[in-house]
Structures are given as structure tokens and as C-alpha cells.
Amino acid sequence: MRFIRRAAVAAVSLLVCAYISAIAIQPALAAVDLGNVEIRNEGWRYNMTVIREQAKTSAFKAQQYADYLVKYKITDEYVVAYAKAVAAKFGTGSSSTGNGSQTSTGSSSSANGGTTTDPLANPLLKGVEIRNEGWRYNMTVIREQAKTSAFKAQQYADYLAKYKITDEYVVAYAKAVAAKFGTGGASAGSGNQSSTGNSGSGSSGGNSGSSGSNTGTSGSGSGSGNGGAITDPLASPLLKGVEIRQDGWRYNLTVMKKLGEYSASKRADYIYYRDKNRVTDAFVDAYAAAVAAKFNPDDVGKDIKVTKKSGFVIYQGFRYHGMPNLSSCGLSTDIRILYQDELFGGASKSTPNASHLKNKVVPDLLKRNVTYVMIDIEHWNAVTEMDKLITVVRTLKEGVRAAGNTKMQFGYYMLVPERNYLAPTTRGNRPDRWDAWMATNDKMRRLAAEVDVIFPSLYTPYENRQDWLTYARTNIAEARKYNKPVIPVIWPQYHDTTPGIGTTYMPIKFWEIQMKEIYNLSDSMVIWGSVAFQSKGWDNWDKTREWWPYTRKFAADYTNVPQNSGCVD
């Protein structure tokens, strides 16, 4: 049903974290002779002490730390010793000098040593204008985000090197921003501990309690992105005169920024368009908060009404582990999904295996005697390799018809029409996408003439519910042009290719509007599933997930498929 991607990230993270726990995050062991090494609070040795701290809460940083130990041919004991030397020389308890009982810059010291009670007078910031925008301010925001995002942690380390500054510099700047604008934003800390306070329990690298709870960055909490307490996101000074909408370039930036937390390419796209539109991260975060405050996602689709109609069937396309017999639960099993491994029989997948189709697949279909057969071939180009697709469906149809079976109906998953989310949802500012989609769907008429039923795929790649409705309505409308029964395929999880949220189960209100809208616009539906969270394997059956009891009730209310006490789900 989809290309299964190999993802061993979780396993690697567990192994690396175990390694760090056992070796790299131990308290200082035997003293290590640093020889004639110059002790500095910058450079690669110092950076290793920072990464060591970050590794305590980030699997990504743990892997990076282990790799750098090998690269520089040093030991964990060496890094601990260097951190202690930095602390002794500069009067700071930063990085890896202990087990979390020191703050990142000491009791009341500034980031470079010496007593500085006024953050705006910190010698590190001499001659620097303190602003709540620009690259220095953005560094304080990224530092906070790095605590919970491996991608942001890597970005933060890269930018430290790019701008030739230290973590202490960023902390000092964050405190100066807080002092000047009256906010606890970014890395200045606003909880019980701060990164430069006298009672914190971690280093600047992100140990427990290192920066307290943030209330002024990334559009979170109650602070605004530009300082000052703003309890109403819609009243943020950053957004003065700006219309808050769920479309347009500003909204698109908020989506791209979120996706960028999980994808380097998406992050690069976000940075490009952010800079092109001359806005800051603080602006984008403020806009995201305003959108969340103005638009309740549960309001989308609440006006969709459903009236029972005859003949509508919900077909079961499940692939769960440990799934019981659901034949009495209101969903029909009168469908067969043919995946590519079954269609090619171990032979090359570059051309149709006519012999295998005739001698193996057709007899199996006749034995099962289902009404619908959905063919799933996703590796061929539906336009340039259409003749291959036609050969497959003709071979199957001719085989079952020759045996006297005239009821079996064949169709291709997703290909007719081409599944397209962006063409309808960005039609206003990208008409070229729409025109290209129309042209492709017109080319698909030759393949559509060979099938008996249309199976459009309406999987969910993003969280925007209004966009999904636009996508579903237009794809179904395109499917109707071929004058065949239309049976869309849906999935209760977000598409596995979606960064961050892929394979998570969507909110029940989102699932509800999908089932209602498809019921109103289509002849029947297929529910496919399902994939374990961020995994290549199938998920375990769990009848307590919200989508399943809702689906059972919907089937009971709006279809005529039997549902009785024999259902043991």
C-alpha cells in the first residue's frame, strides 16, 4: 500500500544512549594529564565538554559525542578533565565538570568570569546592540529548541562555529534581552533555575533544569516573541496590522517551520522563504500562536451532515498484528488487495509476469470470489509505463472472465486519478500545479477505460483539516470524470512520510470529518492500516484506539453490513 521505508533511528538511539549512560556520562574518574594543552573556553576541546552535557538528554548528541571521541582520538576522561580545567581557570561550573550540581556560568558570575549583576553590562557583549530580532536573538531561540530537537541541537552547534561564538555568549545575550525587554525569553531562563543563575542544576548544554521553563520564545507559553507579557497571541505587537489566516505565505511559513524540526531539507526550505520574506523566527512563531488562538481545528467540518443511503459499504483493508476476526463487526471483507510481491511472484518487477498472473494469481482470485480487487503497483510511472499497467489488469480480468466470473471488479490503487494534495490546496498561488495535474489526469483516461472501479487514495499528509477537505473533494471530483464507481482509500494515521507526526493516529474529530465527507461524495470506502509508530512494521491491533469504536458505530448507523454480538474485536 505504500513504500515501506527502513528506519532504525529508534534502535540506534537506544544503543547510543546506553553507551553514553555506561561510559560517557559518568562522574569524573581518575585524573587525566592534559600536558601542555592550552585551556580555553572555546575551540574543539571546549565544544566537546558542551556536547558531552547535551548527550545526556539527546540521542543525536550522544551519537555525535561518541563519533567525535573517535575522531579526535580522546577519551571521555580527557573531556571531563578538560572541563574541570576550564572551570578552574575561568571560575565557571560549565559543561562536564560534575553531575549536574553546578550552573552553566557559576553562582553569580557572568559568562566570562567576574561578578556582573547587570546582564546589559556583561563584558562579552561590549559594543553589541541588544535586540529582540536578528541572528544573535535567533541563536537564543535555537538554543532553547535544541533541548528537545536533535536537528536544532545540530543546527545550534553549526551556528556557534559559523558565527565564531560560544554557548556562554548566547546565554549572556539571552539574559540581556530579558533584562532590556522584560521577558524570560529564549535561553535566559524563567523557571526555578536559569542557565546563569545561582541555583540551576545543569550546564549550558541542556542538562536537567538548565534554562527553566521558557515563556517568551517560539510562540509558546504566555510571552510574546518580542518581549513583554502578551496573554492574547492575536495582540502581539509583531503582528500589528497583519491579517491572521490559515492560508497564504505567512501561514505556510508556520507549517514549514514545524516540519523543519524533523527534516533538514524542510528546514532549508523554511530558512530560504523566511529570509526571502524578510521576517524573523519570532514573527513566524507569533503568527503560529495567533493562528492557533483564532482557529479551532474542531470547527472545521462540523457542519457536515450525513444521511443514510443504500449500498454504501466500508471495506476492511487491515494488516495489523494480532488482529481478531472482525467479520461480524460491520466492515466488509469482500475485497482483495494485490500487492506487488504477489503480482510478480519473485520475478523481476520491471515487466508484467503474465505467466504468474494467469497460473497463480487468477486461480487464487477465483477461489476467494471477492467483488473488488484493488491492484497496488506503485513503482511504475502511470503515464510513461501505462502499457504495463494495462497488461496486468487485462490479464487478470481475462483470466477470471474466461472462468465464468463476471462479478469481480478491478481497479488500481491511487493511480486513477493521480493522487495530488498540493495541486488543489495551492491552486490560488500555483496554478501551474493545477494545470499539470489536469493534464496528467486526462492522460489517465486510457487506463481508466480498462478498470471497473476507481480507488483514489486520500491519505493524510498534513494536519490542516480544511486543506484535507479541499484535497478530498477535488480528487473525488476528478475520479468521477471517468464514469466508474468511486471507492476512496483512507488511513486513520498521518502518512508515514510526514515529518514528526508520520504514523501517529489523527485526532478523532479529524477522522470523523473524513468518514462523513467520503460517505457523502463516494460509493463506498476502503480503510487501510496500519503501520507501527515511526517503524517499517505493522502496528499491533488495539480496539481501544478512538478511530475503531467510532468506525464501528458509523458502520452500524450508515451501512447495512451485519454487525452482531459475534464481533470479538
Coordinates of C-alpha atoms in Angstrom, one line a residue:
M1 CA 0.0 0.0 0.0
R2 CA 3.0 2.3 0.4
F3 CA 6.7 2.1 0.1
I4 CA 8.0 0.9 3.5
R5 CA 11.0 2.9 4.5
R6 CA 13.7 1.4 6.6
A7 CA 14.0 3.4 9.8
A8 CA 16.4 2.2 12.5
V9 CA 16.7 5.5 14.3
A10 CA 15.0 4.4 17.4
A11 CA 17.2 1.3 17.9
V12 CA 20.3 3.3 17.2
S13 CA 19.2 6.0 19.7
L14 CA 18.7 3.4 22.4
L15 CA 22.1 1.8 21.9
V16 CA 23.9 5.1 21.8
C17 CA 22.1 6.4 24.9
A18 CA 23.0 3.1 26.7
Y19 CA 26.6 3.7 25.7
I20 CA 26.6 7.2 27.0
S21 CA 25.0 6.2 30.2
A22 CA 27.5 3.5 30.8
I23 CA 30.7 5.3 29.7
A24 CA 30.3 8.9 28.7
I25 CA 28.1 10.3 31.4
Q26 CA 29.9 9.0 34.5
P27 CA 31.3 11.5 37.0
A28 CA 34.9 12.4 36.7
L29 CA 37.1 9.4 37.1
A30 CA 40.9 9.2 37.6
A31 CA 42.7 12.4 36.9
V32 CA 44.0 12.8 33.3
D33 CA 47.2 14.7 32.5
L34 CA 46.4 17.4 29.9
G35 CA 50.1 18.1 29.3
N36 CA 50.8 21.4 27.6
V37 CA 47.3 21.9 26.2
E38 CA 46.1 25.5 26.4
I39 CA 42.9 25.7 28.5
R40 CA 40.3 27.8 26.6
N41 CA 36.6 28.4 26.8
E42 CA 36.3 28.0 23.0
G43 CA 37.6 25.7 20.4
W44 CA 37.0 22.0 19.7
R45 CA 38.1 20.7 23.2
Y46 CA 35.8 23.1 24.9
N47 CA 33.0 22.2 22.5
M48 CA 33.4 18.6 23.4
T49 CA 32.6 19.4 27.0
V50 CA 29.4 21.1 25.8
I51 CA 28.4 18.2 23.6
R52 CA 29.0 15.8 26.5
E53 CA 26.4 17.6 28.5
Q54 CA 23.9 17.7 25.6
A55 CA 24.4 14.0 25.2
K56 CA 22.6 13.4 28.5
T57 CA 19.3 14.3 27.0
S58 CA 19.7 13.9 23.3
A59 CA 20.4 10.6 21.5
F60 CA 21.6 12.6 18.5
K61 CA 24.2 14.4 20.6
A62 CA 25.1 11.2 22.3
Q63 CA 26.0 9.7 18.9
Q64 CA 27.8 12.8 17.9
Y65 CA 29.8 12.8 21.1
A66 CA 30.8 9.1 20.6
D67 CA 31.8 9.9 17.0
Y68 CA 34.0 12.8 18.0
L69 CA 35.7 10.9 20.7
V70 CA 36.9 8.5 17.9
K71 CA 37.6 11.4 15.5
Y72 CA 39.9 13.3 18.0
K73 CA 41.3 10.1 19.5
I74 CA 40.5 11.1 23.0
T75 CA 38.6 9.5 25.9
D76 CA 35.7 10.5 28.0
E77 CA 38.0 11.0 31.0
Y78 CA 40.0 13.5 28.9
V79 CA 36.9 15.6 28.2
V80 CA 35.9 15.5 31.9
A81 CA 39.4 16.6 32.9
Y82 CA 39.4 19.5 30.3
A83 CA 36.0 20.6 31.6
K84 CA 37.4 20.7 35.2
A85 CA 40.4 22.7 34.0
V86 CA 38.1 25.2 32.2
A87 CA 36.1 25.6 35.5
A88 CA 39.3 26.1 37.5
K89 CA 40.7 28.7 35.1
F90 CA 37.6 30.7 34.3
G91 CA 35.7 30.3 37.6
T92 CA 32.7 28.5 36.0
G93 CA 31.0 25.3 36.6
S94 CA 30.1 24.8 33.0
S95 CA 29.8 21.8 30.8
S96 CA 31.0 18.4 32.1
T97 CA 32.7 19.3 35.4
G98 CA 30.3 17.4 37.5
N99 CA 27.0 15.6 37.7
G100 CA 24.6 18.5 37.4
S101 CA 25.0 20.4 40.6
Q102 CA 26.6 23.5 39.0
T103 CA 25.0 26.1 36.8
S104 CA 26.3 26.9 33.4
T105 CA 28.1 30.0 34.5
G106 CA 28.6 29.8 38.2
S107 CA 26.9 31.3 41.2
S108 CA 26.6 34.9 40.1
S109 CA 29.3 35.2 37.5
S110 CA 29.0 36.4 34.0
A111 CA 29.7 34.1 31.1
N112 CA 33.4 35.0 31.1
G113 CA 34.1 35.2 34.8
G114 CA 33.9 38.1 37.2
T115 CA 30.9 39.4 39.0
T116 CA 28.3 41.0 36.7
T117 CA 25.0 41.8 38.3
D118 CA 23.7 43.7 35.3
P119 CA 23.3 41.5 32.2
L120 CA 23.5 44.5 30.0
A121 CA 27.0 45.3 31.3
N122 CA 28.4 41.9 30.5
P123 CA 31.9 42.3 29.0
L124 CA 31.1 39.6 26.4
L125 CA 28.5 41.9 24.9
K126 CA 30.7 45.1 24.8
G127 CA 29.6 47.2 21.8
V128 CA 26.8 44.8 20.8
E129 CA 23.3 46.2 20.4
I130 CA 20.7 44.2 22.3
R131 CA 17.8 43.5 20.0
N132 CA 14.8 41.0 20.0
E133 CA 15.5 40.1 16.4
G134 CA 18.4 39.3 14.2
W135 CA 20.9 36.5 14.2
R136 CA 22.0 36.9 17.8
Y137 CA 18.5 36.8 19.1
N138 CA 17.7 33.8 16.8
M139 CA 20.6 32.0 18.4
T140 CA 18.9 32.3 21.8
V141 CA 15.7 30.8 20.3
I142 CA 17.6 28.0 18.6
R143 CA 19.4 27.2 21.9
E144 CA 16.0 26.6 23.6
Q145 CA 14.7 24.5 20.8
A146 CA 17.9 22.4 20.8
K147 CA 16.9 20.9 24.2
T148 CA 14.1 18.9 22.6
S149 CA 15.1 18.6 19.0
A150 CA 18.2 16.7 17.7
F151 CA 18.0 18.7 14.5
K152 CA 18.0 22.0 16.4
A153 CA 20.9 20.8 18.5
Q154 CA 23.0 20.1 15.4
Q155 CA 22.0 23.5 13.9
Y156 CA 22.9 25.3 17.1
A157 CA 26.4 23.7 17.2
D158 CA 26.9 24.5 13.5
Y159 CA 25.9 28.2 14.0
L160 CA 28.2 28.5 17.0
A161 CA 31.0 27.6 14.7
K162 CA 29.7 29.7 11.8
Y163 CA 29.5 32.9 13.9
K164 CA 32.6 32.0 16.0
I165 CA 30.8 32.5 19.3
T166 CA 30.4 30.3 22.4
D167 CA 27.4 29.0 24.3
E168 CA 28.2 31.4 27.1
Y169 CA 27.9 34.3 24.7
V170 CA 24.4 33.2 23.7
V171 CA 23.4 32.8 27.3
A172 CA 24.7 36.3 28.1
Y173 CA 22.8 37.7 25.1
A174 CA 19.6 36.0 26.2
K175 CA 19.9 37.5 29.7
A176 CA 20.5 40.9 28.2
V177 CA 17.4 40.6 26.0
A178 CA 15.4 39.5 29.1
A179 CA 16.7 42.5 31.1
K180 CA 16.1 45.0 28.4
F181 CA 12.7 43.8 27.2
G182 CA 11.3 42.4 30.4
T183 CA 10.9 38.8 29.2
G184 CA 12.3 35.5 30.2
G185 CA 12.6 34.5 26.6
A186 CA 15.0 32.3 24.8
S187 CA 17.9 31.0 26.8
A188 CA 17.7 33.5 29.7
G189 CA 15.7 31.1 31.8
S190 CA 12.4 31.9 33.5
G191 CA 11.7 28.9 35.7
N192 CA 13.1 28.0 39.0
Q193 CA 16.6 27.7 37.6
S194 CA 18.3 29.7 34.9
S195 CA 21.3 29.0 32.7
T196 CA 23.3 31.6 34.6
G197 CA 21.6 31.7 37.9
N198 CA 22.8 30.5 41.3
S199 CA 20.5 27.6 41.8
G200 CA 20.4 25.8 38.5
S201 CA 21.3 22.2 38.2
G202 CA 22.7 21.8 34.8
S203 CA 25.2 23.1 32.2
S204 CA 24.6 25.2 29.2
G205 CA 24.4 22.1 27.2
G206 CA 20.9 21.2 28.3
N207 CA 21.1 19.2 31.5
S208 CA 18.1 19.0 33.8
G209 CA 16.9 22.4 34.8
S210 CA 19.5 24.3 32.7
S211 CA 17.2 27.0 31.5
G212 CA 14.0 26.7 33.4
S213 CA 10.7 26.9 31.6
N214 CA 10.5 29.1 28.5
T215 CA 7.7 31.7 28.3
G216 CA 8.9 34.0 25.6
T217 CA 10.1 32.2 22.5
S218 CA 8.8 30.2 19.6
G219 CA 5.3 31.4 20.2
S220 CA 4.9 29.3 23.3
G221 CA 3.8 30.0 26.8
S222 CA 2.4 33.4 27.6
G223 CA 5.2 35.6 26.4
S224 CA 5.4 37.3 23.0
G225 CA 8.3 36.7 20.7
N226 CA 9.5 40.3 21.1
G227 CA 9.3 40.8 24.9
G228 CA 6.6 41.9 27.3
A229 CA 3.8 39.7 28.6
I230 CA 1.2 39.2 25.8
T231 CA -1.6 36.9 27.1
D232 CA -3.5 37.2 23.8
P233 CA -1.5 35.9 20.8
L234 CA -3.7 37.9 18.5
A235 CA -2.5 41.1 20.2
S236 CA 1.2 40.5 19.6
P237 CA 2.9 43.8 18.6
L238 CA 4.8 41.8 16.0
L239 CA 1.6 41.2 14.1
K240 CA 0.2 44.7 14.2
G241 CA -1.9 45.3 11.0
V242 CA -1.4 41.7 9.8
E243 CA -4.5 39.6 8.9
I244 CA -4.4 36.2 10.6
R245 CA -5.3 33.5 8.0
Q246 CA -5.0 29.7 7.6
D247 CA -3.5 30.1 4.1
G248 CA -1.0 32.4 2.4
W249 CA 2.7 32.7 2.7
R250 CA 2.7 33.6 6.4
Y251 CA 0.7 30.5 7.3
N252 CA 2.8 28.4 5.0
L253 CA 5.9 29.5 6.9
T254 CA 4.5 28.3 10.2
V255 CA 3.9 24.8 8.6
M256 CA 7.4 24.7 7.1
K257 CA 9.0 25.7 10.3
K258 CA 7.3 22.9 12.2
L259 CA 8.2 20.3 9.5
G260 CA 11.8 21.7 9.6
E261 CA 12.2 20.4 13.1
Y262 CA 12.3 16.9 11.7
S263 CA 13.7 17.3 8.2
A264 CA 16.9 19.1 7.2
S265 CA 15.5 19.7 3.7
K266 CA 12.3 21.2 5.1
R267 CA 14.3 23.4 7.4
A268 CA 16.4 24.6 4.5
D269 CA 13.2 25.5 2.6
Y270 CA 11.9 27.3 5.7
I271 CA 15.1 29.4 6.1
Y272 CA 15.1 30.3 2.4
Y273 CA 11.5 31.6 2.4
R274 CA 11.8 33.2 5.8
D275 CA 14.7 35.2 4.7
K276 CA 13.1 35.9 1.3
N277 CA 10.1 37.4 3.0
R278 CA 12.3 39.3 5.4
V279 CA 10.7 38.0 8.7
T280 CA 12.2 36.5 11.8
D281 CA 11.6 33.3 13.6
A282 CA 9.9 35.3 16.3
F283 CA 7.4 36.7 13.8
V284 CA 6.7 33.2 12.4
D285 CA 6.2 31.8 16.0
A286 CA 3.9 34.7 16.8
Y287 CA 1.9 34.1 13.7
A288 CA 1.6 30.4 14.5
A289 CA 0.3 31.2 18.0
A290 CA -2.2 33.7 16.6
V291 CA -3.5 31.1 14.1
A292 CA -3.9 28.6 16.9
A293 CA -5.8 31.1 19.0
K294 CA -8.1 32.2 16.2
F295 CA -8.9 28.9 14.5
N296 CA -10.2 25.9 16.4
P297 CA -9.4 22.8 14.3
D298 CA -12.5 21.1 15.6
D299 CA -14.7 23.8 14.0
V300 CA -13.6 22.5 10.5
G301 CA -16.2 20.2 9.1
K302 CA -18.6 20.5 12.0
D303 CA -21.4 21.4 9.6
I304 CA -21.0 18.2 7.5
K305 CA -24.3 16.3 7.8
V306 CA -24.8 12.6 6.9
T307 CA -28.0 10.9 5.7
K308 CA -28.0 7.2 5.4
K309 CA -28.0 5.9 1.8
S310 CA -28.3 2.4 0.4
G311 CA -25.5 0.4 -1.0
F312 CA -22.6 2.1 0.8
V313 CA -20.0 -0.4 2.2
I314 CA -16.9 0.1 4.3
Y315 CA -14.3 -2.4 3.2
Q316 CA -11.6 -3.7 5.5
G317 CA -8.0 -3.4 4.3
F318 CA -6.2 -4.0 7.6
R319 CA -2.7 -5.5 8.1
Y320 CA -2.4 -5.4 11.9
H321 CA -0.5 -7.8 14.0
G322 CA -2.8 -9.8 16.4
M323 CA -6.0 -8.7 14.7
P324 CA -9.0 -10.9 15.6
N325 CA -11.7 -12.0 13.2
L326 CA -13.7 -8.8 12.5
S327 CA -16.2 -10.4 10.1
S328 CA -19.2 -9.6 12.4
C329 CA -18.1 -6.0 13.2
G330 CA -19.8 -4.1 10.4
L331 CA -16.9 -3.9 7.8
S332 CA -16.9 -6.0 4.7
T333 CA -14.0 -8.3 3.7
D334 CA -15.3 -8.6 0.2
I335 CA -12.2 -7.1 -1.3
R336 CA -8.7 -8.4 -2.2
I337 CA -5.7 -6.1 -2.3
L338 CA -3.0 -7.4 -4.6
Y339 CA 0.5 -6.1 -3.5
Q340 CA 3.4 -6.2 -5.8
D341 CA 5.1 -9.2 -4.2
E342 CA 2.0 -11.3 -5.1
L343 CA 1.8 -9.8 -8.6
F344 CA 5.3 -10.6 -9.7
G345 CA 6.0 -13.9 -7.8
G346 CA 9.6 -13.2 -7.1
A347 CA 10.5 -12.4 -10.7
S348 CA 11.7 -9.0 -12.0
K349 CA 9.3 -6.2 -11.3
S350 CA 10.3 -4.3 -14.4
T351 CA 7.8 -6.0 -16.6
P352 CA 4.5 -7.8 -16.1
N353 CA 4.8 -11.5 -15.2
A354 CA 1.9 -12.8 -17.4
S355 CA 2.5 -16.4 -16.6
H356 CA 2.5 -15.9 -12.9
L357 CA -0.7 -13.8 -13.2
K358 CA -2.5 -16.4 -15.2
N359 CA -1.3 -19.5 -13.3
K360 CA -1.1 -18.3 -9.7
V361 CA -3.0 -15.0 -9.1
V362 CA -6.1 -15.7 -11.2
P363 CA -6.8 -19.2 -9.6
D364 CA -6.4 -17.6 -6.1
L365 CA -8.9 -14.8 -7.0
L366 CA -11.4 -17.3 -8.3
K367 CA -11.1 -19.3 -5.1
R368 CA -11.7 -16.2 -3.0
N369 CA -14.5 -15.0 -5.2
V370 CA -14.5 -11.4 -3.9
T371 CA -16.4 -8.5 -5.5
Y372 CA -13.5 -6.0 -5.7
V373 CA -9.8 -6.4 -6.5
M374 CA -7.5 -3.4 -5.8
I375 CA -4.2 -3.7 -7.6
D376 CA -1.3 -1.9 -5.9
I377 CA 1.7 -1.2 -8.2
E378 CA 3.4 2.0 -7.1
H379 CA 6.9 1.6 -8.8
W380 CA 5.8 2.2 -12.4
N381 CA 5.2 5.6 -13.9
A382 CA 1.5 5.6 -14.6
V383 CA 1.9 7.7 -17.7
T384 CA 5.1 6.5 -19.3
E385 CA 4.6 2.9 -18.3
M386 CA 0.8 2.7 -18.7
D387 CA 1.0 -0.1 -21.2
K388 CA 2.5 -2.4 -18.5
L389 CA -0.4 -1.5 -16.2
I390 CA -2.9 -2.2 -18.9
T391 CA -1.3 -5.6 -19.5
V392 CA -1.6 -6.5 -15.8
V393 CA -5.3 -5.6 -15.4
R394 CA -6.3 -7.1 -18.8
T395 CA -4.5 -10.4 -17.9
L396 CA -6.4 -10.6 -14.6
K397 CA -9.8 -9.7 -16.0
E398 CA -9.5 -12.0 -18.9
G399 CA -8.5 -14.8 -16.6
V400 CA -11.5 -14.6 -14.3
R401 CA -13.9 -13.8 -17.1
A402 CA -12.8 -16.9 -19.0
A403 CA -13.6 -19.0 -15.9
G404 CA -17.1 -17.5 -15.9
N405 CA -16.7 -15.0 -13.1
T406 CA -18.4 -11.7 -14.2
K407 CA -18.9 -10.1 -10.9
M408 CA -15.3 -9.4 -10.0
Q409 CA -14.4 -5.7 -10.4
F410 CA -10.8 -4.5 -10.9
G411 CA -9.1 -1.1 -10.2
Y412 CA -5.8 0.4 -9.4
Y413 CA -5.0 2.0 -6.1
M414 CA -4.1 5.7 -6.3
L415 CA -3.2 5.9 -10.0
V416 CA -6.5 7.0 -11.5
P417 CA -6.7 9.9 -10.9
E418 CA -3.2 10.7 -9.8
R419 CA -3.2 11.4 -6.1
N420 CA -2.3 15.0 -5.6
Y421 CA -2.6 17.1 -2.5
L422 CA -0.7 20.3 -3.5
A423 CA -2.4 21.0 -6.8
P424 CA -5.9 21.7 -5.2
T425 CA -4.6 23.2 -2.0
T426 CA -2.2 25.6 -3.6
R427 CA -4.2 26.3 -6.7
G428 CA -4.6 30.0 -5.9
N429 CA -0.9 30.8 -6.0
R430 CA 0.4 27.9 -8.0
P431 CA -2.0 27.4 -11.0
D432 CA 0.8 25.6 -12.8
R433 CA 0.4 22.7 -10.4
W434 CA -3.3 22.5 -11.1
D435 CA -2.8 22.7 -14.9
A436 CA -0.2 19.9 -14.8
W437 CA -2.5 17.7 -12.6
M438 CA -5.4 18.2 -15.0
A439 CA -3.2 17.2 -17.9
T440 CA -2.0 14.1 -16.2
N441 CA -5.5 13.0 -15.2
D442 CA -6.6 13.5 -18.8
K443 CA -3.8 11.2 -19.9
M444 CA -5.0 8.6 -17.4
R445 CA -8.3 8.1 -19.4
R446 CA -6.8 5.3 -21.4
L447 CA -6.0 3.3 -18.2
A448 CA -9.4 4.3 -16.6
A449 CA -11.1 2.7 -19.6
E450 CA -9.5 -0.7 -18.6
V451 CA -10.7 -0.7 -15.0
D452 CA -14.1 -1.3 -13.5
V453 CA -13.7 0.9 -10.4
I454 CA -11.7 3.9 -9.2
F455 CA -9.8 3.7 -5.9
P456 CA -8.4 7.2 -5.2
S457 CA -6.0 7.5 -2.3
L458 CA -6.9 10.1 0.3
Y459 CA -4.3 9.6 2.9
T460 CA -3.4 12.5 5.2
P461 CA 0.0 14.1 4.8
Y462 CA -0.7 17.3 6.9
E463 CA -2.7 18.4 9.9
N464 CA -4.7 21.1 8.1
R465 CA -8.2 19.8 8.1
Q466 CA -9.7 22.4 5.7
D467 CA -6.9 21.6 3.2
W468 CA -7.7 17.9 3.5
L469 CA -11.3 18.6 2.7
T470 CA -10.3 20.6 -0.4
Y471 CA -7.9 17.7 -1.4
A472 CA -10.6 15.1 -0.9
R473 CA -13.3 16.9 -2.7
T474 CA -11.2 17.7 -5.8
N475 CA -9.6 14.2 -6.0
I476 CA -13.1 12.6 -5.8
A477 CA -14.4 15.1 -8.4
E478 CA -11.5 14.1 -10.7
A479 CA -12.3 10.4 -10.1
R480 CA -16.0 11.0 -11.1
K481 CA -14.9 12.2 -14.6
Y482 CA -14.1 8.6 -15.5
N483 CA -17.7 7.5 -15.0
K484 CA -16.9 4.5 -12.8
P485 CA -17.8 3.7 -9.2
V486 CA -15.6 5.6 -6.8
I487 CA -14.3 4.0 -3.7
P488 CA -11.6 6.1 -1.9
V489 CA -9.0 4.6 0.4
I490 CA -8.3 6.2 3.7
W491 CA -6.0 5.5 6.7
P492 CA -6.5 6.6 10.3
Q493 CA -2.9 7.6 10.7
Y494 CA -1.0 10.5 9.2
H495 CA 1.0 9.4 6.2
D496 CA 4.4 7.9 7.2
T497 CA 6.3 10.4 5.1
T498 CA 5.1 13.4 7.1
P499 CA 8.0 14.6 9.3
G500 CA 7.4 14.4 13.0
I501 CA 3.8 13.2 13.0
G502 CA 4.0 10.4 10.4
T503 CA 2.2 7.2 11.5
T504 CA 0.6 8.9 14.6
Y505 CA -3.2 8.4 14.8
M506 CA -5.1 11.5 13.8
P507 CA -7.5 13.2 16.3
I508 CA -10.9 11.6 16.3
K509 CA -12.6 14.8 15.1
F510 CA -10.3 14.7 12.0
W511 CA -11.2 11.1 11.4
E512 CA -14.9 11.8 11.8
I513 CA -15.0 14.5 9.1
Q514 CA -13.0 12.2 6.7
M515 CA -15.5 9.4 7.0
K516 CA -18.5 11.8 6.8
E517 CA -17.2 13.6 3.7
I518 CA -16.2 10.4 1.9
Y519 CA -19.6 8.9 2.7
N520 CA -21.4 11.9 1.1
L521 CA -19.3 12.0 -2.0
S522 CA -18.4 8.4 -2.8
D523 CA -20.0 5.0 -3.5
S524 CA -18.1 3.1 -0.7
M525 CA -14.7 3.4 1.1
V526 CA -11.7 1.2 2.0
I527 CA -9.9 1.7 5.3
W528 CA -6.3 0.6 5.1
G529 CA -3.9 0.1 8.0
S530 CA -1.6 0.1 9.7
V531 CA 2.0 1.0 10.5
A532 CA 3.6 1.0 13.9
F533 CA 4.8 4.4 15.1
Q534 CA 7.8 5.5 13.1
S535 CA 8.5 1.9 12.1
K536 CA 8.7 -0.2 9.0
G537 CA 6.5 -2.9 10.5
W538 CA 2.8 -3.3 11.0
D539 CA 1.1 -2.0 14.2
N540 CA -0.5 -4.2 16.8
W541 CA -4.2 -4.3 16.9
D542 CA -5.7 -2.1 19.6
K543 CA -9.5 -1.9 19.8
T544 CA -9.3 1.0 22.3
R545 CA -7.9 3.4 19.8
E546 CA -10.5 6.1 19.2
W547 CA -10.8 5.6 15.5
W548 CA -12.1 2.0 15.8
P549 CA -15.2 2.3 18.1
Y550 CA -16.1 5.4 16.1
T551 CA -15.8 3.5 12.8
R552 CA -17.9 0.6 14.2
K553 CA -20.6 2.9 15.2
F554 CA -20.5 4.8 11.9
A555 CA -20.8 1.5 10.0
A556 CA -23.8 0.5 12.2
D557 CA -25.5 3.8 11.6
Y558 CA -24.9 4.3 7.9
T559 CA -24.3 0.9 6.3
N560 CA -26.2 -2.4 6.0
V561 CA -23.2 -4.7 6.6
P562 CA -24.2 -7.1 9.5
Q563 CA -22.8 -6.3 12.9
N564 CA -23.7 -8.6 15.8
S565 CA -22.6 -10.0 19.1
G566 CA -20.3 -12.3 17.3
C567 CA -17.9 -9.4 16.9
V568 CA -14.9 -10.1 19.1
D569 CA -12.7 -7.1 18.5

